[in-house]
């Protein structure tokens, strides 16, 4: 996934390297070859990269359990590639070690309690409950970064799906074994097309333009009018193309093509039955939040 000159996974690992990571295990499932082709062994990023492959989805607890043979020591830093964060890791590690908790979650004040569930945390930093979205005002938001003891996952059977927040962490929370640690730094969500577009523009825009042209774009006509649009490698934009609020993947847009609020892809890769607009060999998905 290109994101303002880098891939999403490179941005995630770049942050970890800046925070001192030297050895990373990357979890793979869908199209694993695409991520492995970008990262390789991690030499170009300054980190050792190994891979844990899930032929079937194992979940937020089953994945770490499957990767345990590749991980040394008891404390594991687990990072979701989405959202992108840029917080200091050392204070999180120190807080985890000082508390003796089984799990320490990086949190921020809840930005969207009607969209995401939240964590009820007492004055001592102990997580007391997971609060459903819609009732999560005043709670904390987990940003996808945590430190967990390997012993939390070790009893689970391998190759068996299991979850953390909606599964094994329930008993740990009830026992007061999960803590929350507030972190600073930006949290950039890229989990939906609209969030991705916002993130790409925020990271890649210039003073002269709010359109981001990724490296490897074949051609953009000088007469094309592009506003709040991201154009991926391999794309070609013809004369007088008019786009507003669009993500253009590796397609050729003919002269005079116009669209707004759309993800534009080759028609050949658009699944049958999807609600898409088809224009010859081009398909348009509605840009949804």
XYZ file of C-alpha atoms in Angstrom:
289
model
C 0.000 0.000 0.000
C 1.752 3.200 -1.135
C 1.572 6.095 1.290
C 3.268 9.357 0.270
C 6.447 7.883 -1.185
C 6.743 4.834 1.064
C 4.670 1.753 1.661
C 2.504 1.491 4.752
C 4.596 -1.370 6.147
C 7.853 0.549 5.593
C 6.456 3.500 7.530
C 5.477 1.213 10.426
C 8.904 -0.423 10.521
C 10.686 2.900 10.073
C 9.102 4.121 13.310
C 10.173 0.950 15.135
C 13.750 1.308 13.914
C 13.835 4.928 15.097
C 12.682 3.655 18.482
C 15.528 1.147 18.679
C 14.065 -2.070 17.264
C 16.678 -4.424 15.827
C 14.671 -7.616 15.280
C 11.118 -7.750 13.927
C 8.763 -10.597 13.053
C 6.177 -9.611 10.442
C 2.884 -11.478 10.397
C 1.650 -12.391 6.904
C -1.622 -13.668 5.472
C -3.199 -12.080 2.385
C -0.801 -11.870 -0.590
C 2.262 -12.417 1.598
C 4.640 -12.094 -1.348
C 3.795 -8.397 -1.757
C 5.011 -7.500 1.742
C 8.023 -9.812 1.604
C 9.054 -8.244 -1.718
C 9.070 -4.785 -0.113
C 10.821 -5.699 3.148
C 13.102 -8.587 2.212
C 15.340 -9.311 5.181
C 15.075 -5.703 6.372
C 18.675 -4.730 5.605
C 17.683 -1.557 3.733
C 15.650 -0.455 6.764
C 18.338 -1.274 9.317
C 16.435 -4.099 11.022
C 16.387 -7.880 10.897
C 13.052 -9.035 9.463
C 11.650 -12.556 9.713
C 8.178 -13.746 8.808
C 5.355 -15.677 10.458
C 2.856 -16.851 7.845
C -0.782 -17.624 8.599
C -2.369 -19.749 5.857
C -5.649 -19.140 7.701
C -6.509 -16.077 9.798
C -5.539 -16.756 13.418
C -6.673 -13.513 15.043
C -5.059 -11.022 17.373
C -4.066 -13.712 19.903
C -3.616 -16.690 17.585
C -1.144 -14.729 15.464
C 1.285 -13.983 18.308
C 0.920 -17.579 19.522
C 1.914 -18.860 16.076
C 4.943 -16.546 16.027
C 6.275 -17.505 19.479
C 8.997 -19.867 18.121
C 10.546 -16.844 16.372
C 10.471 -14.609 19.461
C 13.067 -14.517 22.231
C 12.422 -13.498 25.824
C 9.166 -13.030 27.665
C 8.146 -9.463 26.822
C 6.890 -8.953 23.249
C 6.203 -5.590 21.626
C 3.168 -6.134 19.381
C 2.335 -3.440 16.829
C -0.572 -3.194 14.415
C 0.485 -1.793 11.033
C -2.703 0.283 11.143
C -3.086 2.862 12.579
C 0.288 4.511 12.070
C 1.706 5.835 15.321
C 4.825 7.764 16.249
C 5.085 7.457 20.001
C 8.087 6.808 22.239
C 8.495 3.091 23.000
C 11.010 3.291 25.868
C 8.530 4.807 28.380
C 5.998 2.115 27.461
C 8.599 -0.588 28.134
C 9.594 1.031 31.430
C 5.971 1.281 32.571
C 5.363 -2.362 31.709
C 8.432 -3.560 33.587
C 7.684 -1.411 36.631
C 4.061 -2.565 36.966
C 4.616 -6.288 36.531
C 1.469 -6.450 34.392
C 0.878 -9.218 31.877
C -0.152 -6.696 29.207
C 0.427 -2.953 28.818
C -1.615 -1.129 26.181
C -0.629 2.187 24.601
C -3.633 4.519 24.762
C -4.740 8.063 23.965
C -7.836 9.997 25.084
C -10.695 8.597 23.044
C -11.096 10.541 19.780
C -14.218 8.765 18.482
C -16.245 7.026 21.212
C -19.184 6.481 18.857
C -16.954 4.664 16.333
C -14.672 2.520 18.507
C -15.014 0.774 21.846
C -12.965 2.211 24.702
C -11.068 1.196 27.800
C -12.202 2.128 31.302
C -9.020 2.748 33.289
C -8.731 3.468 37.017
C -6.484 6.096 38.602
C -3.694 3.552 38.960
C -3.634 2.762 35.246
C -5.343 -0.617 35.557
C -7.798 -1.471 32.787
C -11.112 -2.333 34.422
C -13.424 -2.893 31.442
C -13.883 -2.675 27.695
C -16.704 -0.207 27.007
C -18.749 -0.656 23.793
C -18.761 2.098 21.195
C -21.618 4.527 21.682
C -21.000 4.463 25.432
C -17.259 5.037 25.395
C -17.152 8.783 26.049
C -14.510 9.594 28.647
C -12.627 6.331 28.098
C -9.233 5.630 26.519
C -8.518 4.488 22.967
C -6.077 1.628 22.294
C -3.764 2.609 19.411
C -2.597 -0.869 18.411
C 0.722 -0.870 20.294
C 1.202 -3.112 23.313
C 3.693 -5.097 25.336
C 2.562 -8.553 26.356
C 4.192 -11.421 28.164
C 4.793 -14.466 25.976
C 3.215 -16.572 28.724
C -0.125 -14.946 27.901
C -0.138 -16.686 24.509
C 1.878 -19.830 25.249
C -1.057 -21.923 26.612
C -3.083 -21.422 23.422
C -3.080 -24.245 20.867
C -1.113 -23.342 17.744
C -2.878 -22.824 14.404
C -6.137 -22.086 16.225
C -7.909 -18.711 15.909
C -8.062 -16.653 19.110
C -8.609 -13.005 19.993
C -7.151 -10.670 22.609
C -9.606 -7.889 23.476
C -12.648 -9.995 22.691
C -11.099 -13.156 24.064
C -8.195 -14.044 26.328
C -7.700 -10.528 27.718
C -11.102 -10.706 29.372
C -9.861 -12.848 32.248
C -6.676 -10.781 32.548
C -8.690 -7.562 32.795
C -10.922 -9.108 35.443
C -7.803 -10.050 37.415
C -6.290 -6.558 37.106
C -3.409 -7.838 34.969
C -3.828 -5.395 32.059
C -2.599 -1.801 32.285
C -2.938 1.257 30.075
C -0.124 3.683 29.360
C -0.926 7.078 27.772
C 1.313 7.984 24.833
C 1.953 11.143 22.852
C 2.463 11.541 19.135
C 0.181 11.398 16.104
C -2.156 8.487 15.442
C -3.034 8.237 11.750
C -5.832 5.856 10.780
C -5.698 4.369 7.286
C -8.208 1.554 7.721
C -10.845 2.807 5.267
C -10.448 4.309 1.778
C -11.447 7.757 3.047
C -8.998 7.547 5.970
C -6.276 6.369 3.609
C -6.875 9.306 1.263
C -6.766 11.776 4.161
C -3.553 10.224 5.483
C -1.810 10.167 2.111
C -2.624 13.816 1.507
C -1.614 14.850 5.035
C 1.748 13.098 4.669
C 2.472 13.936 1.028
C 0.902 17.281 0.207
C 2.994 20.297 -0.669
C 2.387 24.009 -0.428
C 1.490 24.004 -4.117
C -0.824 20.987 -4.282
C -3.081 18.736 -2.246
C -2.649 15.925 -4.804
C -0.044 13.209 -4.213
C 1.694 11.591 -7.194
C 3.427 8.412 -6.038
C 6.803 7.416 -7.539
C 6.416 5.325 -10.690
C 3.373 7.082 -12.185
C 3.689 6.743 -15.967
C 2.222 10.063 -17.066
C 0.054 12.952 -15.903
C -1.151 15.332 -18.602
C -0.466 19.008 -17.849
C -4.119 19.726 -18.650
C -5.442 17.259 -16.051
C -7.192 18.839 -13.072
C -6.618 16.831 -9.889
C -7.844 17.920 -6.446
C -7.393 15.899 -3.217
C -6.337 12.903 -5.261
C -3.685 10.217 -4.836
C -2.216 8.591 -7.953
C -0.420 5.242 -7.649
C 2.563 3.888 -9.569
C 1.694 2.570 -13.026
C -1.176 5.005 -13.557
C -1.516 7.259 -16.570
C -3.693 10.390 -16.531
C -4.900 11.684 -19.904
C -5.669 15.182 -21.117
C -8.388 17.173 -19.359
C -9.060 14.428 -16.797
C -11.003 15.945 -13.880
C -10.788 14.212 -10.490
C -11.867 15.316 -7.021
C -11.299 13.282 -3.863
C -10.104 10.138 -5.657
C -7.649 7.273 -5.271
C -6.267 6.240 -8.662
C -4.640 2.815 -8.719
C -2.623 1.415 -11.645
C -5.055 2.352 -14.435
C -4.999 4.442 -17.601
C -7.567 7.236 -17.517
C -8.465 8.437 -21.013
C -8.819 12.051 -22.062
C -11.836 13.766 -20.545
C -12.386 11.150 -17.804
C -14.083 12.681 -14.750
C -14.879 11.329 -11.283
C -15.254 12.403 -7.692
C -15.282 10.565 -4.352
C -14.088 7.309 -5.933
C -11.492 4.557 -5.774
C -10.567 3.886 -9.399
C -9.295 0.402 -10.273
C -8.943 -1.869 -13.309
C -12.327 -3.459 -14.022
C -10.620 -6.862 -14.192
C -9.873 -6.803 -10.443
C -13.312 -5.567 -9.318
C -15.145 -8.520 -7.736
C -18.358 -9.612 -9.397
C -21.483 -8.557 -7.564
C -19.872 -5.506 -6.004
C -21.718 -2.227 -6.321
C -19.366 -0.517 -8.719
C -19.650 1.749 -11.703
C -17.958 0.258 -14.740
C -16.647 2.331 -17.630
C -15.091 -0.072 -20.098
C -11.954 -1.492 -18.525
C -12.177 0.887 -15.531
C -14.216 0.379 -12.356
C -15.100 2.978 -9.728
C -15.871 2.165 -6.109
C -17.527 4.795 -3.982
C -15.086 6.368 -1.533
C -16.554 5.370 1.817
C -15.477 6.354 5.297
